[in-house]
């Protein structure tokens, strides 16, 4: 039996998202979390996080360092921290494992366990069921969703694959969607600013304000996956629980007849062209 049914496809097309429980076993989730714990344990704190700044110019350099670090992360494994986790000498003031917001953006290329999940028969089956001819992996992230923190995510030919490595509940920051909102066209996206300008990324369009009443919570059990249409309006609420909410997520794009926008912040590189989902 297909992991994704015709009814699931219909729901995805109509609502802009669908939950498929049981993509990964509990053990597979734990292995991904364990490997990330090892990666975090061995990480070096990036230089720009250690900069102590005293003047406006110093602060600008730090911010620029931060932006450079982000914008060149498409073909690397890099660390992105929550606010206020370092003292002014760049030393941790919270436990290392609790300091991170996310790790990205090329886990799918360089970490065997993550690569295996990304290209798994179930994921390939989902893409085929949705009729994708030449899907490629754009980027991937491990999102920590530390207790007490909030957040946002990224268009018509892109699908987010959001895998819960722990139960995602209303209390610990599950996703919320406005069903059917992908049919109204995107209003805002993150793009690169022209070379030599600052800041390095900018948002085109203005974020609309949406009626809170329209959002529907989408809890997912550990090992379940949410497929997210690139244009559906969604958000994740603050994590008000005592627990983390670890997620492995990546974006797939149908590359057939698609021209990737050269002003998108994320660009393929010689070292890492966007890898095809369907491995020969």
XYZ file of N, CA and C in Angstrom, residues 74-76 105-106 108-110 138 267-275:
54
model
N 24.095 27.583 2.451
C 23.315 26.638 1.654
C 24.019 25.323 1.392
N 25.353 25.343 1.331
C 26.084 24.101 1.047
C 26.968 23.694 2.226
N 26.569 24.103 3.429
C 27.367 23.785 4.621
C 26.450 23.387 5.776
N 22.387 24.404 6.311
C 21.213 24.080 5.526
C 21.474 22.886 4.609
N 22.584 22.134 4.860
C 22.934 21.030 3.954
C 23.112 19.700 4.688
N 21.155 17.307 4.527
C 20.723 16.274 3.581
C 21.840 15.830 2.655
N 22.884 16.647 2.546
C 23.980 16.322 1.632
C 25.156 15.677 2.350
N 25.413 16.116 3.577
C 26.667 15.723 4.236
C 26.516 14.796 5.433
N 16.271 21.509 -1.904
C 16.820 22.864 -1.831
C 17.682 23.052 -0.595
N 21.188 29.793 -2.949
C 21.632 29.498 -4.309
C 22.458 28.218 -4.326
N 22.283 27.394 -5.383
C 23.144 26.220 -5.504
C 24.585 26.657 -5.749
N 25.526 25.826 -5.380
C 26.936 26.168 -5.592
C 27.592 25.041 -6.382
N 28.817 25.289 -6.817
C 29.555 24.230 -7.524
C 29.756 23.019 -6.619
N 30.042 23.307 -5.338
C 30.269 22.213 -4.384
C 28.974 21.427 -4.178
N 27.857 22.154 -4.166
C 26.581 21.487 -3.902
C 25.470 22.046 -4.789
N 25.351 21.488 -6.010
C 24.153 21.777 -6.792
C 22.956 21.182 -6.030
N 21.749 21.643 -6.270
C 20.589 21.055 -5.582
C 20.494 19.579 -5.949
N 20.645 18.664 -4.965
C 20.664 17.227 -5.324
C 19.275 16.718 -5.715
